[in-house]
Short mmCIF file of C-alpha atoms in Angstrom, two decimals:
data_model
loop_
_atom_site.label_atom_id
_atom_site.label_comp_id
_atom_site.label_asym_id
_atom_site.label_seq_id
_atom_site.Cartn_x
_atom_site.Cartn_y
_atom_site.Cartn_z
CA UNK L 1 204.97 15.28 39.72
CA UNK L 2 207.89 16.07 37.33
CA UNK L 3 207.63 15.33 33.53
CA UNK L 4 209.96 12.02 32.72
CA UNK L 5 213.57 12.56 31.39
CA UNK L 6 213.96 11.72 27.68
CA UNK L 7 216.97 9.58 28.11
CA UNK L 8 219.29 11.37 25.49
CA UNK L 9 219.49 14.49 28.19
CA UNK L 10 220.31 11.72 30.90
CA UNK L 11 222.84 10.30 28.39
CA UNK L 12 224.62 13.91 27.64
CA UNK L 13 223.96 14.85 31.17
CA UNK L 14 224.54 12.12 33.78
CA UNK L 15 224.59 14.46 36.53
CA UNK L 16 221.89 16.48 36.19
CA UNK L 17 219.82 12.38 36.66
CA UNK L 18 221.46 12.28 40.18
CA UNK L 19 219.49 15.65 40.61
CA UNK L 20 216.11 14.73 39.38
CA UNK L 21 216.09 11.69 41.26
CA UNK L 22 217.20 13.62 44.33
CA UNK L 23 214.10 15.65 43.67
CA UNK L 24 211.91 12.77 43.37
CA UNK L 25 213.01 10.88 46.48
CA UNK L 26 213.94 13.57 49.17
CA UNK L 27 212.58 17.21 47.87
CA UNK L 28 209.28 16.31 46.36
CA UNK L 29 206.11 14.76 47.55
CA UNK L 30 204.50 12.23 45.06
CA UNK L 31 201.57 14.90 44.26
CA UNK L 32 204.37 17.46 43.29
CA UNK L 33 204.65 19.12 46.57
CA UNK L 34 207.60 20.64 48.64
CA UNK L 35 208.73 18.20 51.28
CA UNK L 36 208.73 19.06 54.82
CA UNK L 37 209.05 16.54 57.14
CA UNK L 38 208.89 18.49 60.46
CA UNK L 39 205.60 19.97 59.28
CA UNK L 40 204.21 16.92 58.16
CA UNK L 41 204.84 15.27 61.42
CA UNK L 42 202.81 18.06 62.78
CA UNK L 43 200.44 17.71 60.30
CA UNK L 44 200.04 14.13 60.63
CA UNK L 45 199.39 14.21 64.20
CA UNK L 46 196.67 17.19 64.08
CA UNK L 47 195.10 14.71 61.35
CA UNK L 48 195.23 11.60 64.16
CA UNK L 49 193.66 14.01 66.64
CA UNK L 50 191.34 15.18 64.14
CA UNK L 51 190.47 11.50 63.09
CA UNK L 52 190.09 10.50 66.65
CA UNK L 53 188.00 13.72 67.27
CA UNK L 54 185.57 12.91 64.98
CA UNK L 55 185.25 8.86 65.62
CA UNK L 56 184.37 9.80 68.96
CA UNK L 57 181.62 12.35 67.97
CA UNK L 58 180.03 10.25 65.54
CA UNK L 59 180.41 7.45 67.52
CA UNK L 60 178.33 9.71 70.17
CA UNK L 61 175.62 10.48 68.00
CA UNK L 62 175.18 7.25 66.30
CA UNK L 63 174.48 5.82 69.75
CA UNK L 64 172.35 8.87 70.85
CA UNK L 65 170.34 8.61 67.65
CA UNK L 66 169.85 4.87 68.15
CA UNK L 67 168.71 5.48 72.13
CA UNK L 68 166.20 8.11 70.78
CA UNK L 69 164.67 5.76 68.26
CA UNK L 70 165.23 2.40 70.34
CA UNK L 71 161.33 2.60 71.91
CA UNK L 72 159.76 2.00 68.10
CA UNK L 73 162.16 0.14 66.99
CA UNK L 74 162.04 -3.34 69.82
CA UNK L 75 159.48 -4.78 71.40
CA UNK L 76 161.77 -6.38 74.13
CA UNK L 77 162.15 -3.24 76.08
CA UNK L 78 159.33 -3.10 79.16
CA UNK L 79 156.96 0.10 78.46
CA UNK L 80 158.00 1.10 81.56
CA UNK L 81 161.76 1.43 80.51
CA UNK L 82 159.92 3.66 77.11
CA UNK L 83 160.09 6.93 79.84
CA UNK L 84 163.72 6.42 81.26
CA UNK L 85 164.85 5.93 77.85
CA UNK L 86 163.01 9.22 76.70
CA UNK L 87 164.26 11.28 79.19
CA UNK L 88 167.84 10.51 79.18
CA UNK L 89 167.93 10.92 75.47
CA UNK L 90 166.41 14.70 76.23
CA UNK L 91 169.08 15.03 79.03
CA UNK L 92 172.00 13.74 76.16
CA UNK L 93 170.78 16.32 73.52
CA UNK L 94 170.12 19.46 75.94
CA UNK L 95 166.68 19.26 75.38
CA UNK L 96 165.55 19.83 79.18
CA UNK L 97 166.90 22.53 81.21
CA UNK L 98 169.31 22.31 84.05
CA UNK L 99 166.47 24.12 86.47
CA UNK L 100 163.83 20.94 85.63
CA UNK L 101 166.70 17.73 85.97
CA UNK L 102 166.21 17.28 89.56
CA UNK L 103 162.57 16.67 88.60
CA UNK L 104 163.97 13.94 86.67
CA UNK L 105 166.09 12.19 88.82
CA UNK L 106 163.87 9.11 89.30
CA UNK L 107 163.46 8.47 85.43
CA UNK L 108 167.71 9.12 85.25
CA UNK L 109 167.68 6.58 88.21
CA UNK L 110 165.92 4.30 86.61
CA UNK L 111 167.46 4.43 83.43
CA UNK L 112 170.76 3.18 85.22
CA UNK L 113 169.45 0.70 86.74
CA UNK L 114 168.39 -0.96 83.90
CA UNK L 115 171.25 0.17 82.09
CA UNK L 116 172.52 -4.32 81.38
CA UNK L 117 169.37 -4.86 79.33
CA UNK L 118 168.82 -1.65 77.41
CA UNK L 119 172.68 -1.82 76.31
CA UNK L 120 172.07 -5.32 74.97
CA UNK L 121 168.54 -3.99 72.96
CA UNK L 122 170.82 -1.18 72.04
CA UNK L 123 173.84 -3.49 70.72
CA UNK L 124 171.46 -5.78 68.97
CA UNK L 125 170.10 -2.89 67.22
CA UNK L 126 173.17 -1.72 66.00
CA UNK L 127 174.17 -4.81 64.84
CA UNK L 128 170.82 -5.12 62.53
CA UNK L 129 171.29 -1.37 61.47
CA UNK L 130 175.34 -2.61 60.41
CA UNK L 131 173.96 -5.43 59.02
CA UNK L 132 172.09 -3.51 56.88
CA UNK L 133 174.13 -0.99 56.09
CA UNK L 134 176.71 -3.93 54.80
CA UNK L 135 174.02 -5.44 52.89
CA UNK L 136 173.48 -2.25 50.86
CA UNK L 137 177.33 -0.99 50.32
CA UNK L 138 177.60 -4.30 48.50
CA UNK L 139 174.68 -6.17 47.93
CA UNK L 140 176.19 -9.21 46.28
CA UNK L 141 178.72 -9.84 48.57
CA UNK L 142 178.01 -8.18 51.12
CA UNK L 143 181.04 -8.52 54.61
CA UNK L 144 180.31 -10.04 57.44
CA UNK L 145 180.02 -7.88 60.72
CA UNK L 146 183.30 -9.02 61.71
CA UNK L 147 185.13 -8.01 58.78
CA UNK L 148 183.49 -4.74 58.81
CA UNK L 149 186.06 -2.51 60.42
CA UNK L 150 188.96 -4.40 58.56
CA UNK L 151 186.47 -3.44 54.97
CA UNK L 152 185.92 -0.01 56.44
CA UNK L 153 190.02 0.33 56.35
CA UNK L 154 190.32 -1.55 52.87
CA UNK L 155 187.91 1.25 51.56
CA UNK L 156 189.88 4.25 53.28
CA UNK L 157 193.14 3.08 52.32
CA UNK L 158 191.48 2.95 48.67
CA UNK L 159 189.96 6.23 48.85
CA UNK L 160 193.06 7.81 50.38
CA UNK L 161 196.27 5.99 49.54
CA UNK L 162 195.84 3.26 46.50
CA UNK L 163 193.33 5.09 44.43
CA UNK L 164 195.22 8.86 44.45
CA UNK L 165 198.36 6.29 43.77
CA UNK L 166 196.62 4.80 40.97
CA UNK L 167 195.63 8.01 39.81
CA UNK L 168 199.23 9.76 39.71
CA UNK L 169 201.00 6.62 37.85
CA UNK L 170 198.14 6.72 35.23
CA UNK L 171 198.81 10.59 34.83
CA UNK L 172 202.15 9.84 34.99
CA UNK L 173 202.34 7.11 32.44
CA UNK L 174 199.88 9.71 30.59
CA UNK L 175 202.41 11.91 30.22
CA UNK L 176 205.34 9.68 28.86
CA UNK L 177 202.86 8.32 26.07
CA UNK L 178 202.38 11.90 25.12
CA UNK L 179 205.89 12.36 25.03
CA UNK L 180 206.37 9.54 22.92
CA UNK L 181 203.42 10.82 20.33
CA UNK L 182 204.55 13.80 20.24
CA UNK L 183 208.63 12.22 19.44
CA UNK L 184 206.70 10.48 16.45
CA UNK L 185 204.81 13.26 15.72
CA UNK L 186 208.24 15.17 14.81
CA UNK L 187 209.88 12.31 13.64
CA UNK L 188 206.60 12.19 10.61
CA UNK L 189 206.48 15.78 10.25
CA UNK L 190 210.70 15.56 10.05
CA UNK L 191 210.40 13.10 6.78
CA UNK L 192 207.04 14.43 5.02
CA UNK L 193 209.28 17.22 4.81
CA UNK L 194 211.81 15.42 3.17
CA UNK L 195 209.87 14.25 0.96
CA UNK L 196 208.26 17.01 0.17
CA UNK L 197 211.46 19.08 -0.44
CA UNK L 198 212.54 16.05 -2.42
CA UNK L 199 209.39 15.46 -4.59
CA UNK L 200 209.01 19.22 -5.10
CA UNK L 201 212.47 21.09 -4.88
CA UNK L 202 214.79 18.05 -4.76
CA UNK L 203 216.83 16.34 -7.48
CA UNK L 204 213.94 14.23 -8.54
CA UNK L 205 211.51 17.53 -9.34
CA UNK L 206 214.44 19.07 -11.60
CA UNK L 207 215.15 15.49 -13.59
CA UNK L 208 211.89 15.53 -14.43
CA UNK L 209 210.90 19.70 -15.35
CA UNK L 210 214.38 19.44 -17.24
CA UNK L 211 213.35 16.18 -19.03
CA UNK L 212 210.23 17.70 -20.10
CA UNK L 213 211.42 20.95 -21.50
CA UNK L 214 213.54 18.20 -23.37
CA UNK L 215 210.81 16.64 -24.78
CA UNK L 216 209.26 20.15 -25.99
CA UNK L 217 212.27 21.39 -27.41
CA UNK L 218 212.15 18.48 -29.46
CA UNK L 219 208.67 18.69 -30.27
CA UNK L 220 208.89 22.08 -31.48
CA UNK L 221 212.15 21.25 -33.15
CA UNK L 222 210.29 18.14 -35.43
CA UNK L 223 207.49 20.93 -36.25
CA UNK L 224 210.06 23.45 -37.64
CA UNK L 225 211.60 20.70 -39.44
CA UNK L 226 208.46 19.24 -41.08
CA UNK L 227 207.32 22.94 -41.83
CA UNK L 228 210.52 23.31 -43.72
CA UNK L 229 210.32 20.41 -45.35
CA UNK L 230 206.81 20.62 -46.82
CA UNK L 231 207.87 24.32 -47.86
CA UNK L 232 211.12 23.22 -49.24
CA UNK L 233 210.03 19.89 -51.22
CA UNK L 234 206.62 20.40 -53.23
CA UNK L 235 203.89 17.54 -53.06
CA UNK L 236 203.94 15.16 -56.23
CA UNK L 237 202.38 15.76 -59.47
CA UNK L 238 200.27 12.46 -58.57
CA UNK L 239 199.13 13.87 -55.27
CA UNK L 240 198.01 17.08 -56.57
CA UNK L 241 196.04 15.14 -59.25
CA UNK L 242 194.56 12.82 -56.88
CA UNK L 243 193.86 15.91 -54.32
CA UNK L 244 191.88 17.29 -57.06
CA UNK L 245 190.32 14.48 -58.13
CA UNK L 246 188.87 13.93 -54.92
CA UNK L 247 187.81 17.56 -54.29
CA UNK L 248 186.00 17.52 -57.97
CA UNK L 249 184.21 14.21 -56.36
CA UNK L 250 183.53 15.58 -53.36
CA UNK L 251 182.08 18.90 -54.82
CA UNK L 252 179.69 16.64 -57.41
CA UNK L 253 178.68 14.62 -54.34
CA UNK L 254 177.75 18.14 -52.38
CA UNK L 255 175.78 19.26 -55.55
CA UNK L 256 173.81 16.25 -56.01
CA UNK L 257 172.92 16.54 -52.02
CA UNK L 258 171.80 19.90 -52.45
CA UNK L 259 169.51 18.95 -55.04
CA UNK L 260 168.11 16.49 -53.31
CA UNK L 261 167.13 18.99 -50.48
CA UNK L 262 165.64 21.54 -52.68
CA UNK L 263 163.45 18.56 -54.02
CA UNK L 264 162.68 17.35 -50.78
CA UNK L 265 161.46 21.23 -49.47
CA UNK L 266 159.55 21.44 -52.63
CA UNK L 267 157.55 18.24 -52.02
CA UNK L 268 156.96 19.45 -48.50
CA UNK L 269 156.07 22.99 -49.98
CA UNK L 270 152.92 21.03 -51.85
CA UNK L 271 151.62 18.81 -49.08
CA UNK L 272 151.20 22.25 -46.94
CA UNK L 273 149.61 23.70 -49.84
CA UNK L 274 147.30 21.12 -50.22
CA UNK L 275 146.49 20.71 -46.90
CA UNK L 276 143.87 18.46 -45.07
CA UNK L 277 141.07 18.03 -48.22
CA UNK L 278 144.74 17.54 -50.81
CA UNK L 279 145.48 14.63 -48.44
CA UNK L 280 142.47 12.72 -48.02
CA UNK L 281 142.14 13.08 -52.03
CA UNK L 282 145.72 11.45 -52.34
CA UNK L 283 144.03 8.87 -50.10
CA UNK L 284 141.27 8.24 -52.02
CA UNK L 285 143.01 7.83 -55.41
CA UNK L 286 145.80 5.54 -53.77
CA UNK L 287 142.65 3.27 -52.46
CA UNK L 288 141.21 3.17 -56.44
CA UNK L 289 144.30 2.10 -57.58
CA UNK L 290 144.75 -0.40 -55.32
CA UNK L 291 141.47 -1.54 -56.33
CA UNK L 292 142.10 -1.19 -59.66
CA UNK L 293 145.53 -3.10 -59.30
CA UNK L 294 143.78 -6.13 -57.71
CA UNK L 295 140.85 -5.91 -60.32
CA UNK L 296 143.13 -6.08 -63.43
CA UNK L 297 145.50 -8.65 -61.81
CA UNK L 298 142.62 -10.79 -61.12
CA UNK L 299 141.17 -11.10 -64.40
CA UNK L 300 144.55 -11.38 -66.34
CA UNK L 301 144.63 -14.36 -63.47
CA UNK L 302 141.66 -15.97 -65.58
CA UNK L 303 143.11 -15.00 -69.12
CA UNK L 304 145.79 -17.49 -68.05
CA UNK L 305 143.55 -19.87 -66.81
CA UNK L 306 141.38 -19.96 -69.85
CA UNK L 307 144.09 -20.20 -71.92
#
């Protein structure tokens, strides 16, 4: 199977399509192989006698196999016929040698002789055993024994012609949709880098690295300038004043924090020192003065009620 054409070679190349399509139709098989048609003549009739061949063998067997097993399998045989049958299907499958046949003669005799009504056990056998066998290759539908051969043929013509058919325009149409991912593939690829060269190398990328250095320059130029300015042009009398004025604040307002601290350490200085018994004295004396405080609030209470 050749790859498919991408049509801008058959475009720039019309000839060279009268080619592949000579190749397709007269020098190629469908499966990719040379073509040869006196040696597939010749290989086409060695597969006919090969087919034929075979259908005879099995065909041989299948009806030696169903002699050998016809006894157990019908009860409308005679027992008498169980013997004949026996014995021919020994003679059939070389299990009795020439030297002891003409000791069988009367069973063979007999055997043909009664060939009409073993044929139709036999035939009614084989069509129960094709009944069967159509029952279980489909189960839901299954063909009648009519139809068989005509199924049989469907199926072979699947297996051999329509399926490998199948097969080869699913590869084939396979292989044109990777074509076409891989034309897309390039096609992406082509434009990410486009953009990339755009977004990092392009005209875009140096608008905006030369507008930024821009915006620095000028930056660093409004820095130099202020600097200048403050060193050129001294701060107002008023500012300085008010500068100090707020430092002098500020520095009071440190102080006075300070201060605070050292009093608060020193308080916390005495409570260690006094420890456990310094505390539950504090406690004490804050409970009598409470007591006291309600005592003396009481009785000015009755001053000013007795008055």
């Amino acid at each position: 199977m050749l790859p498919p054409l991408d049509p801008a070679i058959v475009q720039r190349n019309p000839n060279f399509e009268v080619l592949y399509k000579d190749l397709c139709t007269r020098k190629l098989n469908p499966d990719g192989s040379t073509r040869d048609t006196k040696k597939q003549r010749v290989h086409d009739e060695i597969r006919r006698s090969l087919t034929i061949a075979r259908t005879n063998y099995h065909s041989s067997q299948i009806l030696i196999d169903s002699l050998s097993s016809l006894s157990t399998h019908t009860t409308s045989l005679p027992p008498d016929l169980h013997s004949p049958i026996e014995t021919t299907t020994a003679l059939l499958t070389h299990q009795i040698p020439s030297s002891d046949r003409d000791i069988l003669t009367e069973n063979t005799t007999t055997f043909l002789d009664n060939i009409s009504p073993i044929a139709t056990t036999l035939s009614t056998h084989l069509a129960q055993t094709a009944t069967h066998i159509c029952t279980i290759a489909n189960p839901t539908n299954p063909p009648t024994f009519s139809n068989l051969n005509a199924t049989a043929a469907s199926l072979q013509e699947n297996a051999t012609i329509s399926l490998p058919q199948s097969l080869q325009h699913a590869n084939q149409d396979l292989a044109n949709t990777l074509t076409t991912l891989l034309t897309t593939h390039l096609l992406l690829l082509t434009h990410a880098i486009r953009i990339l060269e755009q977004t990092q190398h392009g005209a875009l990328t140096r608008h905006t690295h030369t507008t930024s250095e821009h915006m620095h320059t000028r930056a660093t130029l409004l820095a130099l300038q202020a600097k200048i300015h403050m060193l050129a042009h001294p701060p107002p009398a008023e500012f300085v004043a008010a500068l100090k004025e707020f430092r002098r604040v500020q520095g009071s307002g440190e102080r006075g924090l300070r201060d605070r601290e050292m009093l608060a350490k020193k308080g916390l200085e005495l409570y260690g020192k006094a420890g456990e018994k310094g505390m539950r004295d504090l406690a004490r004396r804050k409970v009598w003065i409470e007591g006291e405080i309600e005592r003396v609030e009481g009785e000015i209470g009755e001053l000013e009620r007795g008055g």
